[in-house]
XYZ file of C-alpha atoms in Angstrom:
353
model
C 207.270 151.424 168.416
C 210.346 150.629 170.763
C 211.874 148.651 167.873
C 211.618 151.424 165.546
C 212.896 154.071 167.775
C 216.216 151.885 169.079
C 216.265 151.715 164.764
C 215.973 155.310 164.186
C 220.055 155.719 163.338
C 219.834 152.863 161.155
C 216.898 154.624 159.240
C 219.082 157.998 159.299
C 222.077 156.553 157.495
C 219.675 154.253 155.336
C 217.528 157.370 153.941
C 220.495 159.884 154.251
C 218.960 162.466 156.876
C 219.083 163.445 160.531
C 216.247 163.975 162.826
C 212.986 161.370 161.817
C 210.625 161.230 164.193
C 208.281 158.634 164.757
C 204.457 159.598 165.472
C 201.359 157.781 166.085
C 198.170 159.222 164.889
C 195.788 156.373 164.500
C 198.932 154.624 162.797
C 202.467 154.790 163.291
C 204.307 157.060 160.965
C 208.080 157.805 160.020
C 207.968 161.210 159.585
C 211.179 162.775 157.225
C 212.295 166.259 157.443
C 212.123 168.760 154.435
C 215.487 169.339 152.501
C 214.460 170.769 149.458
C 213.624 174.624 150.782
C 209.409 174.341 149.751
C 207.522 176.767 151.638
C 203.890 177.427 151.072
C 202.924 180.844 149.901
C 200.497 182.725 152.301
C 198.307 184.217 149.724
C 197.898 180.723 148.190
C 196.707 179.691 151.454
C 194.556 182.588 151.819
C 192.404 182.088 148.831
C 191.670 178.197 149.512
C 190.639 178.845 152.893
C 187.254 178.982 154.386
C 185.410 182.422 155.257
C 185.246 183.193 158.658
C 181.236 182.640 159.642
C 179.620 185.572 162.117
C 180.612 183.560 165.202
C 184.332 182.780 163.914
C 187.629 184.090 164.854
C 189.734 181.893 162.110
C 193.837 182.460 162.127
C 195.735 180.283 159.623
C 198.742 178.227 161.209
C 200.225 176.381 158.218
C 199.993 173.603 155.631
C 199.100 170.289 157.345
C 198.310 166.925 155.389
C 197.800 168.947 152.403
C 195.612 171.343 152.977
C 195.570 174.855 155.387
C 194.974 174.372 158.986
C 193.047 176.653 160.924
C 192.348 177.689 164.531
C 188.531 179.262 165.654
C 189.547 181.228 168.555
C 186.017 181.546 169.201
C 185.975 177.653 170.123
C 186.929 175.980 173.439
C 189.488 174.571 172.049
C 191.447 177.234 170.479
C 190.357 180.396 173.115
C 193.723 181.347 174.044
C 197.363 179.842 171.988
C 200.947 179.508 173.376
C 203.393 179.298 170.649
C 206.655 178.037 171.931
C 209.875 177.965 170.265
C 213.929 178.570 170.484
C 215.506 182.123 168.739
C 215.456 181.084 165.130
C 212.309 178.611 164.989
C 210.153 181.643 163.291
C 207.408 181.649 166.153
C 207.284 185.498 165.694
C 206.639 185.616 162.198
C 203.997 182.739 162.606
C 201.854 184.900 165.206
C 202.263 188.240 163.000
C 200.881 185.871 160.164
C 198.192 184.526 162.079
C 197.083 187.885 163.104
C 197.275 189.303 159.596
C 194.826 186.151 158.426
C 192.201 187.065 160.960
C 192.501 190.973 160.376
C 192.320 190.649 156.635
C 188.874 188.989 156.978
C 187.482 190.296 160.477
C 186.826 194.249 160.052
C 187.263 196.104 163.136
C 184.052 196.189 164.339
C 184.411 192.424 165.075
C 188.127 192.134 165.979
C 190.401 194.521 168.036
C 194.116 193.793 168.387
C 195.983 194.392 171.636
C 200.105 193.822 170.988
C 202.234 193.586 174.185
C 205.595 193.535 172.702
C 208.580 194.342 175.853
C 211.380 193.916 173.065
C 210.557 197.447 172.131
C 210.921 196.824 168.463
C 209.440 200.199 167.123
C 207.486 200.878 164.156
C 207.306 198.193 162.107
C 205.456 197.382 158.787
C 203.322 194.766 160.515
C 202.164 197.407 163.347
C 201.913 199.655 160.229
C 199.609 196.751 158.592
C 197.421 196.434 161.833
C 197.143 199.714 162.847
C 193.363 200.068 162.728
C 192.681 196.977 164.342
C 194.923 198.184 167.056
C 192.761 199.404 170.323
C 195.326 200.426 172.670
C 199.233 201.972 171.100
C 202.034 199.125 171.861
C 202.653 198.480 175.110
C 205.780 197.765 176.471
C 206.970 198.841 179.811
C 205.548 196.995 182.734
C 203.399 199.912 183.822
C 201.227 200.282 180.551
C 201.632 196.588 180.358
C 199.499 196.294 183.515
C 197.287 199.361 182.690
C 196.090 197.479 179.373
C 195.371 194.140 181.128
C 193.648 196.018 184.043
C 191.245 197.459 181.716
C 190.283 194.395 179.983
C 190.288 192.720 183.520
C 187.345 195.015 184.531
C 185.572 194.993 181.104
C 185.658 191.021 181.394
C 184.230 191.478 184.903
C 181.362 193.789 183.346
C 177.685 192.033 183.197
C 177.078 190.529 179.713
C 174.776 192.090 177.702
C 173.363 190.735 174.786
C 174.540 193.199 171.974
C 177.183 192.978 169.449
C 181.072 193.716 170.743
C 183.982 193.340 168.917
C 186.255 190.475 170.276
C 189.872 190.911 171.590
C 192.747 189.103 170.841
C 195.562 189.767 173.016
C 199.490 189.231 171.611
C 201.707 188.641 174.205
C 205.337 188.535 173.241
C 207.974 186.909 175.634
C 205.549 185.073 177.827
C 208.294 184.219 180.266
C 209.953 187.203 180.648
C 206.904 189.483 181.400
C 205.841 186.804 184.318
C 209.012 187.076 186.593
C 209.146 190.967 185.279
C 206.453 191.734 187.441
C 204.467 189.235 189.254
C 200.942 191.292 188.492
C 200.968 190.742 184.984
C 201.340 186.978 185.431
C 197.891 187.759 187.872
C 196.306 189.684 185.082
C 196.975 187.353 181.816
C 195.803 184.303 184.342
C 192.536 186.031 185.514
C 191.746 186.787 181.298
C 193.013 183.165 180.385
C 190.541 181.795 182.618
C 187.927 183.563 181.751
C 188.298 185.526 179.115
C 186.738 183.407 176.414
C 183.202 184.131 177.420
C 183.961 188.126 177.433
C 185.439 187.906 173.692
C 189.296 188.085 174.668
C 191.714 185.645 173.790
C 195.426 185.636 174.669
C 197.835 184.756 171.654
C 200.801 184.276 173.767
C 204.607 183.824 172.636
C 207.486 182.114 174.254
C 211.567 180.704 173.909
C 210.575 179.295 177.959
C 207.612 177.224 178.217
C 208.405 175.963 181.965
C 205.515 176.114 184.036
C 208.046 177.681 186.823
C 208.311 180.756 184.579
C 204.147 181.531 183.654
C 202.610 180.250 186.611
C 200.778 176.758 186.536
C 197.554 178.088 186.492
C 197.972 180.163 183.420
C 199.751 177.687 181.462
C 196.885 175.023 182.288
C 194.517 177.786 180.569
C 195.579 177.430 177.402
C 194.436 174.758 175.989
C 196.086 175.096 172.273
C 199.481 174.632 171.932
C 202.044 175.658 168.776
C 205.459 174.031 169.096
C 208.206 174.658 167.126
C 211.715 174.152 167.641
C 213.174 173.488 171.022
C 216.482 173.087 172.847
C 215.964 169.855 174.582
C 213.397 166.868 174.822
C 212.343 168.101 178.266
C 211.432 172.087 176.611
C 209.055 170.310 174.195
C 207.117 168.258 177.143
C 207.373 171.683 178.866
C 205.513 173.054 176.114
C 203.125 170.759 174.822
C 202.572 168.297 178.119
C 203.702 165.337 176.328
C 206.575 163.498 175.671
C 208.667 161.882 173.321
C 206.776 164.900 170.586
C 210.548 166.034 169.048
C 209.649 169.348 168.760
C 213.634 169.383 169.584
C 214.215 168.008 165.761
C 212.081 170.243 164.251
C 213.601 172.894 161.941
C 212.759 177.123 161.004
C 209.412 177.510 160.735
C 207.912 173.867 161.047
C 205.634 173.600 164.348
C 203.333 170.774 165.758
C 199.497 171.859 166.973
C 198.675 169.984 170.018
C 194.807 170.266 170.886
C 194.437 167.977 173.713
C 195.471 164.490 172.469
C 195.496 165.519 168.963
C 198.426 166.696 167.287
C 199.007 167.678 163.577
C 202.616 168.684 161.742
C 202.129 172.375 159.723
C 204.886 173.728 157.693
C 204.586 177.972 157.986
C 203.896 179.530 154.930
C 206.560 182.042 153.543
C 205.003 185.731 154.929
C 206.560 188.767 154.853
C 204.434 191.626 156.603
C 204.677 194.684 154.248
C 202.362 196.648 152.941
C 201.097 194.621 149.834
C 199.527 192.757 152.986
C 198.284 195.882 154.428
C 196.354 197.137 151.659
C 193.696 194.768 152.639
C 193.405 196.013 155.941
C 194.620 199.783 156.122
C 192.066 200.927 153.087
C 188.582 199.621 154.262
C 188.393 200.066 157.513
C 188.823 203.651 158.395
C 186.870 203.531 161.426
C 188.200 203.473 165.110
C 186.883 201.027 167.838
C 185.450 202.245 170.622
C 186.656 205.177 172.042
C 187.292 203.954 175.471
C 189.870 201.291 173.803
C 191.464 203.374 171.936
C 194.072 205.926 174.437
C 197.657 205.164 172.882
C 196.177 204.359 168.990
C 197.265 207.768 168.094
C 200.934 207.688 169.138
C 201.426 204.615 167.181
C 200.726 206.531 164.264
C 202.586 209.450 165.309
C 205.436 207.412 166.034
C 205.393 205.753 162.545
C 205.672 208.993 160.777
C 208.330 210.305 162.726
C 210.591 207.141 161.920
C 209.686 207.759 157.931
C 208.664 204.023 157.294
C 209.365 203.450 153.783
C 205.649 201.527 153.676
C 204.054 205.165 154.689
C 201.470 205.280 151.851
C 201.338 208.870 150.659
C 199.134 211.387 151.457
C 197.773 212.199 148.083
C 198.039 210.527 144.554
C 196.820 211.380 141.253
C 194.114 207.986 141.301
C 193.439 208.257 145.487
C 193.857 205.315 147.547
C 190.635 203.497 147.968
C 189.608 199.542 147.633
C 188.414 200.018 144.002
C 191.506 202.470 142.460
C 193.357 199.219 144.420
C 192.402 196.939 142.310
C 192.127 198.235 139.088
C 195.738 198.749 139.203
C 196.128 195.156 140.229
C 194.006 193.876 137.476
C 195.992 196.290 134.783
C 199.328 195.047 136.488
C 198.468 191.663 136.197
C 197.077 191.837 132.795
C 200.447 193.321 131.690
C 202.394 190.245 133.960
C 203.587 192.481 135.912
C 204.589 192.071 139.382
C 202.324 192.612 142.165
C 204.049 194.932 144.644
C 203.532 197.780 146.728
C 206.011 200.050 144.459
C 204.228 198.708 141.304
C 200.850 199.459 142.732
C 201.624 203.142 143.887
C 203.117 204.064 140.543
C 199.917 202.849 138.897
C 198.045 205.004 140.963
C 200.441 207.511 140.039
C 202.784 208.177 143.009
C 206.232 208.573 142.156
């Protein structure tokens, strides 16, 4: 392996391309960067993959080795997820994606989303998509930030009881930045990444600064799976997966490594765009809340989106109504005509101009 590596310029002006990495998975591997723009398409992805079983939390990463990898967050081994990356590397888009896989196929009486998100971007048509998996509003001041956490603190610390409960999962934007914010919501996230999993909430957690000096030790021992994608420097991607020599630091926009304890697998991110054609799947069926308790801010979220006039605000009334079936029949008639699937199509099938 030394060889290779003191070859690896050699290689680059032999094959024409910067950044190979050498990996060893059971054999040693040149690995060569994509220069030809192929993404995978989400909804391609979607309809290989496997059904989520009763006692499954799946969330789709990427294309790996051919074929869609995905993460149980019910398992040990995928409880709670840091996803590390530089501006750029498309780690936002990836967790947004990951949550839209598990919502589209989880109703909301199995999975409730929780979205701390300090960059204060608004109303968005991803919120917009997730809205009624959503159990508290978005938080982002440190206050409600702490509030939220509190509350699932205590219900973790609850006795167990054996009857059905929706699971959590937790999206924590900025990692880094919310620890040295305020100390007590480094506290918080550690006490739920630690024990969490056997109370049905799982942290999905997002950082640019995956030093140990900026989340605590303790919480960044806690979990256990780790999405890489591109970094600054050799020393950010040991930071952020604990081992060295990985390159996340040559990887480009929206290619990431999983590292599960010595395993490690290459995904490219599938091309995603969170709009409504998305958000059919989740905003139509499941008109139901969660539990009351869980659900204090829900209703400014959607007060807040109407005030801002999304342009993905379905309307209020249409000639056809809005429900699963009227859905897709227009599809069907769409496609039959090869048309194109979008939200404007749809909506003037159902006859909203």
């Amino acid at each position: 392996v030394a060889k290779i590596e003191a070859r690896l310029e050699d290689l680059q002006a032999y094959l024409r391309c910067g950044n190979i990495r050498i990996a060893n998975r059971g054999g040693l591997s040149i690995q060569i960067p994509h220069d030809f723009g192929y993404r995978p398409d989400y909804r391609t992805m979607m309809n290989v993959s496997p059904s989520p079983q009763m006692n499954q939390i799946l969330a789709l990463i990427g294309l790996g080795d051919g074929s869609p990898v995905l993460v149980n967050l019910a398992s040990p081994e995928g409880c709670h997820i840091m996803v590390s990356g530089r501006t750029g590397s498309g780690k936002t888009t990836l967790v947004q994606m990951m949550l839209m896989s598990i919502i589209e196929r989880t109703p909301v009486s199995r999975c409730n989303i929780i979205v701390i998100d300090p960059k204060n971007r608004g109303a968005t048509p991803f919120l917009y998509a997730i809205r009624h998996h959503l159990a508290y509003g978005i938080c982002q001041s440190a206050d409600a930030i702490i509030d939220v956490l509190g509350k699932l603190v205590a219900k973790m610390d609850e006795p167990i009881v054996p009857i059905p409960s929706p699971r959590f999962v937790v999206y924590v934007d900025e990692l880094a930045d919310l620890c040295m914010i305020d100390p007590t919501i480094g506290d918080l996230l550690t006490r739920l990444a630690q024990r969490g999993r056997e109370s049905g909430i799982h942290l999905l957690c997002a950082t640019q600064k995956p030093l140990a000096q900026s989340i605590g030790t303790l919480l960044k021992a806690n979990l256990p799976l780790r999405i890489v994608g591109a970094l600054n420097s050799p020393e950010d991607s040991k930071a952020a997966s604990g081992k060295a020599k990985l390159g996340a630091e040559n990887l480009g926009a929206r290619e990431f490594i999983v590292v599960s304890g010595g395993d490690e697998i290459r995904v490219l991110a599938p091309t995603f765009q969170p709009t409504v054609d998305h958000g059919f799947v989740s905003f139509v069926p499941n008109i139901h809340k969660p539990d009351a308790k869980m659900m204090t801010l829900v209703d400014d979220v959607d007060d807040d989106m109407a005030a801002n006039d999304m342009p993905i605000s379905p309307p209020k009334t249409t000639k056809r109504g809005i429900t699963p079936e009227t859905i897709r029949a227009a599809i069907a008639e769409i496609n039959g005509e090869g048309g194109s699937i979008n939200r404007t199509n749809v909506l003037r099938r159902l006859g909203y101009e």
